[in-house]
Amino acid sequence: MASNDKDRQGVLVFGLGRFGSALADTLDSMDIEVLAVERDPDVVERWSKRLPCVEADGADPRALDQIGAADFAAAVVGVGTSLEASVLITGNLVDIGIPEIWAKATSVEHKRILERIGAHHVVLPESDAGARVAHSVGGTMLDYIDIEDGFTIVKMRTPKETHHFTLDKLGLQEKYGVHVVGIKGPGRDFEYATPDTLLGPDDILVVAGEGELLERFAKRP
């Protein structure tokens, strides 16, 4: 077992369904150390040609010990078809002290249970995707990511009142309670915002802040 969090590395992904396989494959393509854990031997055989996999049952603490789960820095529980398996795997990961545990929930009740037993982050993929689309349709928001505890990051078009002004002149933090993180102009690379950043009518902004305040700012003409 790792002696402290600094000794840990890599990500465990439990379940190779659509959610887990996409996540594990993306992590692997980003050159992040990943180990996928799946009970179904046929699924393991299919994915073993693309990324590191092991056939094991994460609901069994002995299996976690055999694969050295305690040495990983993070784990994602992508099992969604069985609430019992999801809860058992998450509970086992909490027991061995994984520093960052992400878990997929299929309902609000499932999410509440996972949070209560110690998952650090719980996602509802379908609900989250629906919310992102809802915030984007018909408005200036191009993307919307709710981080947690009301903190949100959005990608949006520039409101007319901000055109041809620098951020220090606009005072958006004081006026609207939002913070411009970065900007991407037509044909230009993304740039981190500074007080001297000039906003244009065709620019795309990345803005952070409380969700309700961002909603109000994005509705500006």
XYZ file of C-alpha atoms in Angstrom:
221
model
C 0.000 0.000 0.000
C 1.240 3.497 -0.875
C 2.633 5.280 2.164
C 1.159 8.664 1.228
C -0.733 10.405 -1.566
C 2.463 11.614 -3.272
C 3.466 8.002 -3.930
C 0.238 7.295 -5.808
C -0.195 7.648 -9.544
C -2.538 6.596 -12.317
C -6.297 6.235 -12.590
C -8.436 3.146 -12.052
C -11.592 2.922 -14.156
C -14.238 0.431 -13.055
C -16.617 -0.738 -15.758
C -16.104 -0.657 -19.518
C -19.583 0.328 -20.610
C -20.065 3.397 -22.820
C -19.147 5.849 -20.073
C -16.197 3.951 -18.600
C -14.700 2.853 -21.923
C -14.844 6.369 -23.400
C -13.253 7.801 -20.268
C -10.517 5.160 -20.052
C -9.738 5.410 -23.766
C -9.473 9.213 -23.541
C -7.187 9.078 -20.508
C -4.974 6.561 -22.292
C -4.800 8.776 -25.395
C -3.683 11.640 -23.119
C -0.769 9.468 -21.918
C -2.239 9.277 -18.427
C -1.569 5.961 -16.709
C -4.872 4.095 -16.589
C -6.005 0.607 -15.626
C -9.516 -0.514 -16.554
C -11.209 -3.037 -14.269
C -14.068 -5.103 -15.710
C -15.885 -8.271 -14.585
C -16.912 -9.483 -18.053
C -14.051 -11.475 -19.632
C -15.363 -10.875 -23.158
C -15.314 -7.114 -22.628
C -11.805 -7.313 -21.173
C -10.603 -9.308 -24.177
C -12.120 -6.791 -26.576
C -10.580 -3.743 -24.897
C -7.225 -5.282 -23.957
C -5.954 -4.581 -27.471
C -6.460 -0.847 -26.918
C -5.669 -0.138 -23.268
C -4.483 -1.818 -20.030
C -7.325 -3.969 -18.652
C -7.764 -6.521 -15.922
C -10.615 -8.917 -15.227
C -11.643 -8.374 -11.619
C -14.625 -7.572 -9.417
C -14.143 -4.247 -7.667
C -16.921 -5.125 -5.242
C -14.559 -7.691 -3.696
C -11.920 -6.048 -1.439
C -9.547 -8.960 -2.107
C -9.619 -8.209 -5.830
C -8.674 -4.591 -5.172
C -5.759 -5.748 -3.080
C -4.584 -8.096 -5.852
C -4.522 -5.355 -8.491
C -2.773 -2.886 -6.167
C -5.680 -0.429 -6.140
C -4.289 1.408 -3.099
C -1.350 2.641 -5.191
C -3.544 4.664 -7.573
C -4.096 8.391 -7.241
C -7.673 8.386 -8.490
C -10.503 6.064 -9.408
C -13.639 6.348 -11.514
C -16.602 4.064 -10.848
C -18.365 3.863 -14.190
C -20.638 0.962 -13.257
C -24.203 2.092 -13.805
C -26.316 -1.005 -14.398
C -26.017 -2.293 -10.838
C -26.559 0.117 -7.970
C -25.300 -2.487 -5.503
C -22.031 -2.990 -7.390
C -21.561 0.769 -7.755
C -22.017 1.323 -4.029
C -19.807 -1.602 -3.004
C -16.961 -0.585 -5.309
C -17.136 3.028 -4.154
C -17.226 1.983 -0.509
C -14.196 -0.262 -0.978
C -12.263 2.579 -2.616
C -13.131 4.869 0.292
C -11.957 2.204 2.738
C -8.514 1.939 1.120
C -8.135 5.713 1.006
C -8.103 6.575 -2.696
C -7.531 10.374 -2.709
C -9.913 11.189 -5.570
C -12.994 9.073 -6.245
C -15.312 9.904 -9.128
C -18.519 7.914 -9.541
C -21.267 7.731 -12.127
C -24.850 7.857 -10.850
C -27.995 6.931 -12.740
C -30.436 8.864 -10.553
C -30.553 11.605 -7.944
C -31.081 8.965 -5.241
C -28.067 7.002 -6.477
C -26.005 10.207 -6.460
C -27.029 10.941 -2.872
C -25.981 7.472 -1.714
C -22.588 7.689 -3.416
C -21.926 11.079 -1.831
C -22.915 9.811 1.603
C -20.499 6.880 1.491
C -17.611 9.125 0.536
C -17.333 9.632 -3.250
C -15.597 12.958 -3.810
C -17.302 13.715 -7.138
C -20.520 12.227 -8.518
C -21.722 12.791 -12.070
C -25.085 12.211 -13.700
C -23.974 12.033 -17.363
C -27.386 12.273 -19.022
C -28.654 14.973 -16.667
C -25.420 16.973 -16.954
C -25.474 16.761 -20.747
C -29.102 17.897 -20.812
C -28.339 20.870 -18.593
C -25.414 21.920 -20.793
C -27.573 21.824 -23.917
C -30.401 23.711 -22.185
C -28.050 26.525 -21.181
C -26.631 26.722 -24.705
C -29.822 26.661 -26.781
C -31.007 30.055 -27.915
C -28.540 32.102 -25.878
C -25.037 33.548 -25.948
C -23.644 30.563 -24.028
C -21.782 28.065 -26.195
C -20.956 25.645 -23.383
C -21.743 25.387 -19.686
C -19.923 23.327 -17.067
C -21.196 23.248 -13.500
C -18.143 22.375 -11.393
C -19.604 22.105 -7.882
C -20.987 24.192 -5.012
C -22.455 26.705 -7.456
C -19.147 27.414 -9.231
C -19.551 27.343 -13.008
C -17.450 27.907 -16.119
C -19.048 28.970 -19.397
C -17.925 29.602 -22.948
C -19.904 32.496 -24.406
C -20.070 35.241 -26.982
C -19.232 38.783 -25.926
C -22.227 40.968 -24.946
C -22.505 44.127 -27.066
C -21.792 46.431 -24.141
C -18.311 44.898 -23.771
C -17.230 45.389 -27.379
C -14.084 47.458 -27.928
C -13.390 47.835 -24.205
C -10.541 46.371 -22.148
C -11.338 44.271 -19.089
C -9.942 46.856 -16.667
C -12.317 49.470 -18.127
C -15.315 47.121 -17.987
C -14.947 46.077 -14.336
C -16.997 42.922 -14.869
C -16.001 41.436 -11.508
C -17.355 44.448 -9.636
C -20.381 45.004 -11.875
C -21.565 41.442 -12.520
C -19.547 39.240 -10.152
C -17.962 37.218 -12.993
C -14.344 36.677 -13.961
C -13.087 36.404 -17.539
C -10.511 33.614 -17.607
C -9.587 33.678 -21.270
C -10.468 34.826 -24.763
C -10.267 33.445 -28.284
C -10.497 35.802 -31.206
C -11.137 34.830 -34.849
C -8.073 33.089 -36.265
C -6.184 33.442 -32.987
C -5.166 30.952 -30.325
C -6.762 30.968 -26.886
C -5.198 33.585 -24.597
C -5.445 34.000 -20.838
C -7.141 37.260 -19.984
C -5.301 40.237 -18.511
C -6.582 43.694 -17.482
C -5.440 44.971 -20.911
C -7.385 42.332 -22.864
C -9.578 44.057 -25.463
C -12.939 42.440 -26.242
C -14.263 42.365 -29.781
C -17.674 41.491 -31.267
C -16.464 38.163 -32.671
C -14.497 37.010 -29.645
C -15.356 33.962 -27.554
C -14.940 34.279 -23.782
C -14.309 31.714 -21.072
C -15.941 33.105 -17.935
C -16.101 31.722 -14.388
C -18.297 32.493 -11.423
C -21.509 31.656 -9.613
C -24.015 30.029 -11.941
C -26.829 32.546 -11.390
C -24.515 35.523 -11.938
C -23.173 33.996 -15.143
C -26.731 33.457 -16.376
C -27.478 37.155 -15.854
C -24.275 38.256 -17.557
C -24.867 35.948 -20.542
C -28.335 37.441 -21.040
C -26.895 40.905 -21.556
C -27.639 42.090 -25.115
